[in-house]
PDB file of C-alpha atoms in Angstrom:
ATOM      1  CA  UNK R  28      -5.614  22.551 161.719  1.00 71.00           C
ATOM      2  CA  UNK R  29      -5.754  26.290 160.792  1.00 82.00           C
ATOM      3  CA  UNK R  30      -6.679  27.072 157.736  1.00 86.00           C
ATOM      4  CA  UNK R  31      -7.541  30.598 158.098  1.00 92.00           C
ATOM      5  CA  UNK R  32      -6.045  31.510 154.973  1.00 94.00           C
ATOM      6  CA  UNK R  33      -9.288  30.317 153.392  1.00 97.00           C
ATOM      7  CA  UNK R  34     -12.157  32.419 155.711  1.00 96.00           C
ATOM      8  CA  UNK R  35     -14.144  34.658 154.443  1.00 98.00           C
ATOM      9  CA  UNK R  36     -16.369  35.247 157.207  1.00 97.00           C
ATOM     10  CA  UNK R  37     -17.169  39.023 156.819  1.00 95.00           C
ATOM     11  CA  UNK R  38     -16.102  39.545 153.690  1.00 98.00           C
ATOM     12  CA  UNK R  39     -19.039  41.035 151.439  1.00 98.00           C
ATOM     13  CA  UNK R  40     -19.222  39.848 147.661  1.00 98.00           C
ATOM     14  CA  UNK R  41     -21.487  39.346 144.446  1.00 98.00           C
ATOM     15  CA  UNK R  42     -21.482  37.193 142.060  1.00 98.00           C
ATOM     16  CA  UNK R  43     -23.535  37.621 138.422  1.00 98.00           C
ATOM     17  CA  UNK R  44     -25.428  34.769 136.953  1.00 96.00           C
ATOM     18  CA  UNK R  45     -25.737  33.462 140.416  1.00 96.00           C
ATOM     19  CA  UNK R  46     -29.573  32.181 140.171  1.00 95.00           C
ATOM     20  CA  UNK R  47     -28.608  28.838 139.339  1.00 92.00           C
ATOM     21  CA  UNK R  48     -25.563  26.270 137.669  1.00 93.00           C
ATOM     22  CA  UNK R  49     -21.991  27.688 138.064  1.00 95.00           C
ATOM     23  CA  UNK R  50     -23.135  30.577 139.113  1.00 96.00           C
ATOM     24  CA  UNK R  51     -24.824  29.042 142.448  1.00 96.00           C
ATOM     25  CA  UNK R  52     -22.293  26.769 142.855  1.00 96.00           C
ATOM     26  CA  UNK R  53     -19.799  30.330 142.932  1.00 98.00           C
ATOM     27  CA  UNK R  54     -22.240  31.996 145.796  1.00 98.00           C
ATOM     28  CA  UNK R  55     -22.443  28.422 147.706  1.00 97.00           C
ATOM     29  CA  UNK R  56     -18.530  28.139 147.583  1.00 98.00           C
ATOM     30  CA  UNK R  57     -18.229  31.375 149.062  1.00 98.00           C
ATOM     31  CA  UNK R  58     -21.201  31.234 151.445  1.00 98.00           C
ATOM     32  CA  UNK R  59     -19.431  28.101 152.926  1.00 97.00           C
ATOM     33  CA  UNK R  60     -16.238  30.331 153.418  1.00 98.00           C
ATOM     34  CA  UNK R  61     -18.667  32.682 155.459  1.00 98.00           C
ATOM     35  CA  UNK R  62     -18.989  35.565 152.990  1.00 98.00           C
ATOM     36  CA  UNK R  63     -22.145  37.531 152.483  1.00 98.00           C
ATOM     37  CA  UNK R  64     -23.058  37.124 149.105  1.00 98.00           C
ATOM     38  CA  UNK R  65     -25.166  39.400 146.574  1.00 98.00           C
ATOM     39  CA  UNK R  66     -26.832  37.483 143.909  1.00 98.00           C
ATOM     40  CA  UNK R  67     -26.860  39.208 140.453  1.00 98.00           C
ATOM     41  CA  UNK R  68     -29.132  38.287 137.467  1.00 98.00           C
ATOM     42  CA  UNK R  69     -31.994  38.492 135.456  1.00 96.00           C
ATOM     43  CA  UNK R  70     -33.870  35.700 136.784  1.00 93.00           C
ATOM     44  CA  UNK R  71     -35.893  36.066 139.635  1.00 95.00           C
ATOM     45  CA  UNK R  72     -37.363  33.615 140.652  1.00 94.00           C
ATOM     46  CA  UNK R  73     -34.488  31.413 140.467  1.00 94.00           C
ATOM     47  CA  UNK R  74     -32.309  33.773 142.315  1.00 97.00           C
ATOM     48  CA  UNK R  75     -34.700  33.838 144.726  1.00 97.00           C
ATOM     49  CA  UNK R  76     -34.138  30.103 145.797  1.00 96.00           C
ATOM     50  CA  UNK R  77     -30.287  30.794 145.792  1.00 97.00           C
ATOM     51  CA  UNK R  78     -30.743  33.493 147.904  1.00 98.00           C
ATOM     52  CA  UNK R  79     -32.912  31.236 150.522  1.00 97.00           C
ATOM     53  CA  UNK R  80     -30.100  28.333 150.207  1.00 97.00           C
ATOM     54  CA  UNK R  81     -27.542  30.842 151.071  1.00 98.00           C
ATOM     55  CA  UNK R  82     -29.047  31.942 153.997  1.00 98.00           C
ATOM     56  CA  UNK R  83     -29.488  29.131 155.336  1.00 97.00           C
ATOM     57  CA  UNK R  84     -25.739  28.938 155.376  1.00 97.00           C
ATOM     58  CA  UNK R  85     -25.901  31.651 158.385  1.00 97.00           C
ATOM     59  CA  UNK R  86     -24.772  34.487 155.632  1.00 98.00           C
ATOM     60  CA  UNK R  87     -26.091  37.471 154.531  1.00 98.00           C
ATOM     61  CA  UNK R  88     -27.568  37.265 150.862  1.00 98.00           C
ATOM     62  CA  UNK R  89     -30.195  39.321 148.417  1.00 98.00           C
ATOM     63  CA  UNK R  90     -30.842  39.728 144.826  1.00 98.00           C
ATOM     64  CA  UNK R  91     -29.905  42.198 142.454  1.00 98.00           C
ATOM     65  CA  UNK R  92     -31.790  42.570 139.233  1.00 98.00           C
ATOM     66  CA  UNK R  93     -29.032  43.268 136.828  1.00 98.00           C
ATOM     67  CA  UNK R  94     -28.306  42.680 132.911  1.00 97.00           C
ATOM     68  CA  UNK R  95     -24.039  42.959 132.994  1.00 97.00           C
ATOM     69  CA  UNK R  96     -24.273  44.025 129.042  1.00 97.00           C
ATOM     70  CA  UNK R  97     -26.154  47.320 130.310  1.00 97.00           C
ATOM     71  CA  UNK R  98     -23.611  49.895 132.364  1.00 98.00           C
ATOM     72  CA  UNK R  99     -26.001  51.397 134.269  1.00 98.00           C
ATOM     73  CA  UNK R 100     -27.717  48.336 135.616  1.00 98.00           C
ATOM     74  CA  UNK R 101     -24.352  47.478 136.362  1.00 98.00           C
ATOM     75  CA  UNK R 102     -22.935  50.109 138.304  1.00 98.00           C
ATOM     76  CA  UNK R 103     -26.417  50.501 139.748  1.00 98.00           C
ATOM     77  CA  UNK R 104     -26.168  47.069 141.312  1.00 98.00           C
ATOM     78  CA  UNK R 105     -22.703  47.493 142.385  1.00 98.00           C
ATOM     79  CA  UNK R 106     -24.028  50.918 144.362  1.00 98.00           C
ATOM     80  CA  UNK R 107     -26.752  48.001 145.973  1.00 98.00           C
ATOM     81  CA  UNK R 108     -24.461  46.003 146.870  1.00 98.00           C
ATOM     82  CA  UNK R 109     -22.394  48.502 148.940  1.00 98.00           C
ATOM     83  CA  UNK R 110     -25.485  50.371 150.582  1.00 98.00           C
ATOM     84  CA  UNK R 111     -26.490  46.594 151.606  1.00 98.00           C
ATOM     85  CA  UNK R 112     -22.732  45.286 152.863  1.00 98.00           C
ATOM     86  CA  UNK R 113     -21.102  48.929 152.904  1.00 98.00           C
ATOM     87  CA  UNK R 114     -18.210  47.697 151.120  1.00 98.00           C
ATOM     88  CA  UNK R 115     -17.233  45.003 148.103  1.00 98.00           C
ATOM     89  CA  UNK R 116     -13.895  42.530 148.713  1.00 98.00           C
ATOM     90  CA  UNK R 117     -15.235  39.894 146.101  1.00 98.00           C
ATOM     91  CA  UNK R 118     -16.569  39.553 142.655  1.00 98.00           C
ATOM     92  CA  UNK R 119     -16.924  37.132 140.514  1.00 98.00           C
ATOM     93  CA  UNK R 120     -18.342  37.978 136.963  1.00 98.00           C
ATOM     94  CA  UNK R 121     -19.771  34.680 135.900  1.00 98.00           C
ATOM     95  CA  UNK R 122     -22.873  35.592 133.777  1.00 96.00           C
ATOM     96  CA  UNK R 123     -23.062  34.270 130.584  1.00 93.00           C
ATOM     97  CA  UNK R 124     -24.122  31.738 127.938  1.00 89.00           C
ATOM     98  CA  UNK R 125     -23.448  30.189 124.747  1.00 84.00           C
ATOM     99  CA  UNK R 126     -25.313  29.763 121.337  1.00 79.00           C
ATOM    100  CA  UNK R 127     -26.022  26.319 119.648  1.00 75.00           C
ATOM    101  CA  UNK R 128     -22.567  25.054 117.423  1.00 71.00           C
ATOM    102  CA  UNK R 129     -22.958  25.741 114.084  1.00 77.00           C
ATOM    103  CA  UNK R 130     -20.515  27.122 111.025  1.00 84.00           C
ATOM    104  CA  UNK R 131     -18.886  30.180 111.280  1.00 91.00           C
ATOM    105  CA  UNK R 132     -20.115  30.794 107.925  1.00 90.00           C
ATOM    106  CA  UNK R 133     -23.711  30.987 108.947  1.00 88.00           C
ATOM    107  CA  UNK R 134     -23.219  33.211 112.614  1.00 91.00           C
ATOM    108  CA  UNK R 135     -25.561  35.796 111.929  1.00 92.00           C
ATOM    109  CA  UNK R 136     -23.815  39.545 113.145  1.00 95.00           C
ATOM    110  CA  UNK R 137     -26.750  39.780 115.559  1.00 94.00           C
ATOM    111  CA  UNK R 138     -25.792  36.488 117.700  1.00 93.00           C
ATOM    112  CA  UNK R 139     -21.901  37.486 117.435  1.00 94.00           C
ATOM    113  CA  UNK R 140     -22.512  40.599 118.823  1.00 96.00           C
ATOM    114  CA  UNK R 141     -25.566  39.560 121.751  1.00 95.00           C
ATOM    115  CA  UNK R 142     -22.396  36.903 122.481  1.00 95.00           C
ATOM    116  CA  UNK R 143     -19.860  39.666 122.959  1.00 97.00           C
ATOM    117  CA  UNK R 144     -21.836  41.848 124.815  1.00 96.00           C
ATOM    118  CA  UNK R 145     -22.675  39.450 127.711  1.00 96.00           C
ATOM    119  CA  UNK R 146     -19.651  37.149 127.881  1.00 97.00           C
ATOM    120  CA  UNK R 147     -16.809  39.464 127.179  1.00 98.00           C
ATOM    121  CA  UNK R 148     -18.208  43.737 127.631  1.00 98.00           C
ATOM    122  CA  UNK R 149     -20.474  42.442 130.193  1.00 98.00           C
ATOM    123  CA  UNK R 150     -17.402  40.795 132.187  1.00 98.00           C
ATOM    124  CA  UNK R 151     -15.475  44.141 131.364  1.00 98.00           C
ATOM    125  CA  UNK R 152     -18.330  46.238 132.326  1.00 98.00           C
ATOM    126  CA  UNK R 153     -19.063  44.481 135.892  1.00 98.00           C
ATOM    127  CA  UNK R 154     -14.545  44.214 136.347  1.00 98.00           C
ATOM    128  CA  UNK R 155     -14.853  48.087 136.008  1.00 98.00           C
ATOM    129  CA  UNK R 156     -17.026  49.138 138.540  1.00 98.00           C
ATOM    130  CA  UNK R 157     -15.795  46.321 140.630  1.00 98.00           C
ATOM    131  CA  UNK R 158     -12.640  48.009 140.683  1.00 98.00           C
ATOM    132  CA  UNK R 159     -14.006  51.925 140.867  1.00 98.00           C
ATOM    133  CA  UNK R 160     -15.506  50.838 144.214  1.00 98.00           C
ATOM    134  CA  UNK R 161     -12.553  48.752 145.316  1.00 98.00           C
ATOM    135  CA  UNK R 162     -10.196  51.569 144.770  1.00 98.00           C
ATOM    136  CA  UNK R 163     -12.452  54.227 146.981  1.00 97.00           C
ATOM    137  CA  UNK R 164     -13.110  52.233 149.659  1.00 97.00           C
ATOM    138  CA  UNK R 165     -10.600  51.430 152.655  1.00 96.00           C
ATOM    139  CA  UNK R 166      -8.524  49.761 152.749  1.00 96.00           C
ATOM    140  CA  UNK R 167      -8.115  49.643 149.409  1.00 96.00           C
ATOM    141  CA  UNK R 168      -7.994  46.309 147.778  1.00 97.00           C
ATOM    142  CA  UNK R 169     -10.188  43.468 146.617  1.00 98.00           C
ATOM    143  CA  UNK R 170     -10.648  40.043 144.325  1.00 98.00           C
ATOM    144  CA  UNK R 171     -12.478  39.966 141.163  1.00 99.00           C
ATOM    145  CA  UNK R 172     -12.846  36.789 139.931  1.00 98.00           C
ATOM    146  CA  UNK R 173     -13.843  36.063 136.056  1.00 98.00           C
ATOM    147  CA  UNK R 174     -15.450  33.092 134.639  1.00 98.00           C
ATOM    148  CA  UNK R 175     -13.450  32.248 131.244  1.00 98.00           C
ATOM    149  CA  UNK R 176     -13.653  28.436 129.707  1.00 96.00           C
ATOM    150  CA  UNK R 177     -11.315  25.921 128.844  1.00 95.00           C
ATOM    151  CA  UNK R 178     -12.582  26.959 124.965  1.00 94.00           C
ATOM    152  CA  UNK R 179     -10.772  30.275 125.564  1.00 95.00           C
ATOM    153  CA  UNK R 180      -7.556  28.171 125.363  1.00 94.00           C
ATOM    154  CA  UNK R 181      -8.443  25.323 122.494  1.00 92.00           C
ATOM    155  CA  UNK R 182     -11.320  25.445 119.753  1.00 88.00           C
ATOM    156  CA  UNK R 183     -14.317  23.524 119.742  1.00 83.00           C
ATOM    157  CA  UNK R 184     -18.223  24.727 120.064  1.00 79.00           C
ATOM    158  CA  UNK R 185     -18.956  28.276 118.292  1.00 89.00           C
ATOM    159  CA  UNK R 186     -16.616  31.090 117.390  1.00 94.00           C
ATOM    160  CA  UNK R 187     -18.622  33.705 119.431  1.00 95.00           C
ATOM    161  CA  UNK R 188     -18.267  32.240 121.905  1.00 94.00           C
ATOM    162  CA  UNK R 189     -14.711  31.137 121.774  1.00 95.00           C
ATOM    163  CA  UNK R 190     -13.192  34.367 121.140  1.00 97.00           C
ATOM    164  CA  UNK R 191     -15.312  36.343 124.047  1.00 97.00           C
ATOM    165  CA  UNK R 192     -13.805  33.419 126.555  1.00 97.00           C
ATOM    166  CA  UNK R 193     -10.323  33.955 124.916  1.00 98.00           C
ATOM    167  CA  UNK R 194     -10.933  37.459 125.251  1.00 98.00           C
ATOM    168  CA  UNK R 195     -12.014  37.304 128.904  1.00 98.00           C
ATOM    169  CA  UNK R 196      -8.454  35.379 129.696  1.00 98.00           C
ATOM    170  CA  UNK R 197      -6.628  37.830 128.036  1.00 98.00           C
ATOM    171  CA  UNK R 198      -8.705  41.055 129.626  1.00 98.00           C
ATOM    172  CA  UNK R 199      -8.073  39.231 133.237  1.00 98.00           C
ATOM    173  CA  UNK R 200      -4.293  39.562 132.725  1.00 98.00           C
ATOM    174  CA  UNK R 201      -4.574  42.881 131.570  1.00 98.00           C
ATOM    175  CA  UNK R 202      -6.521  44.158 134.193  1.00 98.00           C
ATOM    176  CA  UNK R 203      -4.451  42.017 136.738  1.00 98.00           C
ATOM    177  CA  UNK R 204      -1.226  44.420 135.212  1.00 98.00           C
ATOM    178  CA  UNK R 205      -3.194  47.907 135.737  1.00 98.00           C
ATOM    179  CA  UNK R 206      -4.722  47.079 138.988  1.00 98.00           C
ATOM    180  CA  UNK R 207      -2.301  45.579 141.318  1.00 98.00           C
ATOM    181  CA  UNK R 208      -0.936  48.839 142.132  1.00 98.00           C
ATOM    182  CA  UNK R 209      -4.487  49.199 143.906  1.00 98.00           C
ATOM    183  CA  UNK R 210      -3.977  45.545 145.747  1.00 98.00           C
ATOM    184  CA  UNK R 211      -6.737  44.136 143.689  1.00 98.00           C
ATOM    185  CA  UNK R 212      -5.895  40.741 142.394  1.00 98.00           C
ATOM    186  CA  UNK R 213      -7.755  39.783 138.751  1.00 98.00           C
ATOM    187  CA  UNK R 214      -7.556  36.438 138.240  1.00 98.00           C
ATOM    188  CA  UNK R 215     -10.388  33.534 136.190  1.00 98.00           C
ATOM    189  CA  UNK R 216     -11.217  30.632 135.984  1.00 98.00           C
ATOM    190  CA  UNK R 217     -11.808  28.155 133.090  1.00 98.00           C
ATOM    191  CA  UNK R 218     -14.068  25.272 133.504  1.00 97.00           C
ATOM    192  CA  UNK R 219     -14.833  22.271 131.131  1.00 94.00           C
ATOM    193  CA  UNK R 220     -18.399  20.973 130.147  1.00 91.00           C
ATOM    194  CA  UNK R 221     -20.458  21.739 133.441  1.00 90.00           C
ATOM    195  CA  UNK R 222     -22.890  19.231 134.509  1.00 88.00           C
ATOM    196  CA  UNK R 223     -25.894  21.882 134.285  1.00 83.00           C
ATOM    197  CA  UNK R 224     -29.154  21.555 133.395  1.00 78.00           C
ATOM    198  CA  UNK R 225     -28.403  22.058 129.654  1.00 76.00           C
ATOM    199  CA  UNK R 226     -26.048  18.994 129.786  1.00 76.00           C
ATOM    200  CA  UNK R 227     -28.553  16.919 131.862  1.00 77.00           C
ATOM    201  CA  UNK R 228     -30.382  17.009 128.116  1.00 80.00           C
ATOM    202  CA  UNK R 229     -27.159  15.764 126.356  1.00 85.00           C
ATOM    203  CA  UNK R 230     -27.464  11.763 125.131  1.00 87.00           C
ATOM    204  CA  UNK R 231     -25.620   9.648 127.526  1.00 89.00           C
ATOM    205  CA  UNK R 232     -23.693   8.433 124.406  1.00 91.00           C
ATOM    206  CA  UNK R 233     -22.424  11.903 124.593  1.00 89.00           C
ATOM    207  CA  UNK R 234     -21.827  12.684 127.977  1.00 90.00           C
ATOM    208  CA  UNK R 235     -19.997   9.235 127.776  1.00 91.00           C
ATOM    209  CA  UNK R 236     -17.458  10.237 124.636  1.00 90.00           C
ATOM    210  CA  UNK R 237     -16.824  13.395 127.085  1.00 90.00           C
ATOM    211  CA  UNK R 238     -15.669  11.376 129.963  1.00 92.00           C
ATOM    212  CA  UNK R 239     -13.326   9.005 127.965  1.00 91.00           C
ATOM    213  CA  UNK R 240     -11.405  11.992 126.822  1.00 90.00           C
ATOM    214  CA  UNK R 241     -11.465  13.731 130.523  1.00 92.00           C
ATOM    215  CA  UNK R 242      -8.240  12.049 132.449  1.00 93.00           C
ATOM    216  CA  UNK R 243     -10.527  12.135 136.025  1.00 93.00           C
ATOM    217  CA  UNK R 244     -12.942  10.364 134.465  1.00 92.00           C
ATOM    218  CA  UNK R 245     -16.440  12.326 134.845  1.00 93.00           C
ATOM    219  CA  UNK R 246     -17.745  15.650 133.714  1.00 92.00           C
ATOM    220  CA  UNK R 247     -17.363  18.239 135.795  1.00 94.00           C
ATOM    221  CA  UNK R 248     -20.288  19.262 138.719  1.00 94.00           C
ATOM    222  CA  UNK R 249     -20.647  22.666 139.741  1.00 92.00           C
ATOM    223  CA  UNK R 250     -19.493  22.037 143.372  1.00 94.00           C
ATOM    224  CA  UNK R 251     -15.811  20.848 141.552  1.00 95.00           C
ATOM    225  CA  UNK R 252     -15.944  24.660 141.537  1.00 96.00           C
ATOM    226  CA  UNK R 253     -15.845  24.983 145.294  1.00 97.00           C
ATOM    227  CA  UNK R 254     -12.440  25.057 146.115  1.00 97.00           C
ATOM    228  CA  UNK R 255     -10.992  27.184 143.412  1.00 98.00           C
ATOM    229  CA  UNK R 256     -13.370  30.163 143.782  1.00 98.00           C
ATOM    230  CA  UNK R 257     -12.877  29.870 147.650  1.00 98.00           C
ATOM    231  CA  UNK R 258      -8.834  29.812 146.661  1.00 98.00           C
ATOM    232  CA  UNK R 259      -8.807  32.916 144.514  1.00 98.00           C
ATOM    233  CA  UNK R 260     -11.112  34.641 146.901  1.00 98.00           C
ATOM    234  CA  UNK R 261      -9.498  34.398 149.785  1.00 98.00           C
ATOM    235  CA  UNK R 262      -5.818  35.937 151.157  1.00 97.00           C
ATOM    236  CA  UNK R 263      -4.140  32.291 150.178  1.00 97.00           C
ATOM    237  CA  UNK R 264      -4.161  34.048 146.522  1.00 98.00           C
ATOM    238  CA  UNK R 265      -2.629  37.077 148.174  1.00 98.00           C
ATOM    239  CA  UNK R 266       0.561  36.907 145.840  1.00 98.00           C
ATOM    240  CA  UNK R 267      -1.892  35.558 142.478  1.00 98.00           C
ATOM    241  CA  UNK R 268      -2.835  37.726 139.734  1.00 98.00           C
ATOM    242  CA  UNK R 269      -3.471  37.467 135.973  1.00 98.00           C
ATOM    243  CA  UNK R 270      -3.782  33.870 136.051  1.00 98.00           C
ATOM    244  CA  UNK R 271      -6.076  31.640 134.219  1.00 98.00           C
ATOM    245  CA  UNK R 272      -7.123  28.856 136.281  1.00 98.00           C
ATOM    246  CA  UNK R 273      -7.943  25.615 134.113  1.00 97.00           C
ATOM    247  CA  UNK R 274     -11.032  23.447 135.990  1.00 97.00           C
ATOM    248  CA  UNK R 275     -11.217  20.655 133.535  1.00 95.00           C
ATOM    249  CA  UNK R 276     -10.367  17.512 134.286  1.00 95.00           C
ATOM    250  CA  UNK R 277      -7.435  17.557 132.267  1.00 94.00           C
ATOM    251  CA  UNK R 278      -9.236  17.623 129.035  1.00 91.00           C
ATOM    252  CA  UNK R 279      -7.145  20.445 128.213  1.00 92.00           C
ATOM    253  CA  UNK R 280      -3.473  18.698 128.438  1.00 90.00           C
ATOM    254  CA  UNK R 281      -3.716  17.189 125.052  1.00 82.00           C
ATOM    255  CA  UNK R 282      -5.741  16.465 121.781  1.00 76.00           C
ATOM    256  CA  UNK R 283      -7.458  12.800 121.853  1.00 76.00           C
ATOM    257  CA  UNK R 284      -6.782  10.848 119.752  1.00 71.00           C
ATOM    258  CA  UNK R 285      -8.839   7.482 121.220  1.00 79.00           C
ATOM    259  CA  UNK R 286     -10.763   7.265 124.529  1.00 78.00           C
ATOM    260  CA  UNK R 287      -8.177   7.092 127.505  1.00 83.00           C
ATOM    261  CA  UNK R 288      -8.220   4.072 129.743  1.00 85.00           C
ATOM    262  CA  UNK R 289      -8.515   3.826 133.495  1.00 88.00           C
ATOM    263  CA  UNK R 290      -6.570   1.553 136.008  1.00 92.00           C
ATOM    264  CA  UNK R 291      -9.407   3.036 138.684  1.00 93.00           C
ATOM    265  CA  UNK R 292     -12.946   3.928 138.677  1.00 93.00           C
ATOM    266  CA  UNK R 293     -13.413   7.877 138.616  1.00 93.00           C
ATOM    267  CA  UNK R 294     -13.851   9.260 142.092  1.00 92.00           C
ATOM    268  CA  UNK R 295     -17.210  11.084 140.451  1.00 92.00           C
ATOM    269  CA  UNK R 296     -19.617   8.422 139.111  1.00 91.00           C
ATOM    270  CA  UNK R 297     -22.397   8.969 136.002  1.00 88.00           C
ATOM    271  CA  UNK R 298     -25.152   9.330 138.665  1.00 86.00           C
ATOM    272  CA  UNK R 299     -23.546  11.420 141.290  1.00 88.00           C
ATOM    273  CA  UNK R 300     -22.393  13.499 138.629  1.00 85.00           C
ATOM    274  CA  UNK R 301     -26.040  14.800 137.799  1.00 79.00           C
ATOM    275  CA  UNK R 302     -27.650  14.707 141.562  1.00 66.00           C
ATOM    276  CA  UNK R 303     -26.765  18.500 142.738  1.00 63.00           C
ATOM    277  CA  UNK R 304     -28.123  19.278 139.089  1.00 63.00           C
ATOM    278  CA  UNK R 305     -31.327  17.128 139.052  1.00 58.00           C
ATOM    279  CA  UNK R 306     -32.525  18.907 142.661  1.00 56.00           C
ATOM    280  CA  UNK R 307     -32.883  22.630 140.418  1.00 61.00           C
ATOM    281  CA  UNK R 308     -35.445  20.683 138.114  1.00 52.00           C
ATOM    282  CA  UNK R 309     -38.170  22.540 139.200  1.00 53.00           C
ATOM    283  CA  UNK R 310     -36.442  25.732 138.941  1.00 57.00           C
ATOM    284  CA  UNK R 311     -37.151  27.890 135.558  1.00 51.00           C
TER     285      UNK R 311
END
């Protein structure tokens, strides 16, 4: 079988928010393809573990303090990244987080704008110099990658955080219009709930009301990630560009009225969703 199409072996990317969750599970994908992979965040430690787990993959792989909202760190790591792998083919801009739901009424202007500024400028900021390098370098071309959420298409959680993932959908089509001349292809992706940490500490009444409105049955893990980041990254997207890629299950297709029923267990079950997840316990 020759699926070529897919390798990466050679190929030199980074990925932000890489230390740990979707993040790792965007570095591992692309490890597995054979790219050497920069790890970008703020936490070291943590990083430092991904790094180790990638290597062991036979890649190459380092950390990169960076904050994304901050230019200069940003361009700064970029410049790291090339002196390291003397060029960039992939990015992925998945740093990010979200704020605890609450009324719109009550969002203080402080957490809309810390919001912004990491999940939507910080995903412009790191596309940017992305492309600046991607465009000097020869040949010219390359695959940025950005990390949206199935809330940038329907409403539910926090407005903040909503409108920086709707904004991030819309930015990657944009961008995907400007910079094609350049054969770089923008494209994202948009997850459901992520079985991460964070979710571990959900009730399992919960985590059970989100799988009975999921058509696969189970919340999503972060190595359901594995195959579309290796997709987009590789030359099988060749001819793919401003597209929003939907990772959820289905949730998306429709509004819920009443749990769905199943004919067949989920492929995924309740405790193998959680057991990639439970091994980064120890992890801060």
């Amino acid at each position: 079988m020759d699926l070529s199409l897919f390798e990466l072996r050679g190929k030199s990317a980074l990925v932000t928010g890489a230390s740990m969750g979707l993040g790792r599970a965007c570095a591992t994908a692309l490890a597995m393809a054979g790219a050497n992979v920069a790890v970008l965040d703020i936490e070291e430690s943590s990083a430092v573990k991904t790094v180790e787990k990638l290597r062991s993959r036979g890649v190459d792989s380092f950390f990169v303090h960076c904050d994304v909202s901050n230019k200069a760190q940003v361009r700064a790591a970029v410049a790291a990244v090339v002196a390291r792998f003397g060029r960039l083919d992939i990015a992925i801009n998945n740093a990010g987080f979200g704020i605890p739901v609450g009324g719109s009424e009550n969002l203080a202007q402080e957490e809309w704008n810390r919001v912004i500024g990491i999940n939507l400028t910080g995903v412009f900021l790191c596309a940017q110099a992305e492309a600046e390098q991607m465009i000097n370098q020869e040949p010219t071309q390359g695959k940025i990658i950005n990390i949206a959420s199935m809330y940038g298409s329907v409403a539910g959680g926090n407005c903040a955080y909503n409108a920086a993932k709707a904004g991030v959908i819309h930015l990657t089509k944009t961008l995907a219009a400007e910079w094609g001349r350049f054969n770089i292809n923008v494209n994202c992706i948009s997850p459901s709930w992520v079985m991460t940490r964070r979710m571990m500490h959900l009730s399992e009444e919960v985590r059970s009301r989100m799988r009975a409105v999921t058509p696969m049955g189970h919340i999503q893990r972060p190595e359901d990630m594995f195959g579309p980041v290796i997709f987009l990254a590789s030359q099988a997207s060749n001819f793919v560009t401003g597209h929003d890629l939907l990772v959820d299950g289905g949730h998306t297709v429709n509004t819920w009225l009443s749990p769905l029923e199943r004919t067949l267990a989920p492929r995924v079950t309740p405790e193998e969703e959680i057991f990639d997840t439970a091994q980064d316990a120890d992890d801060p």
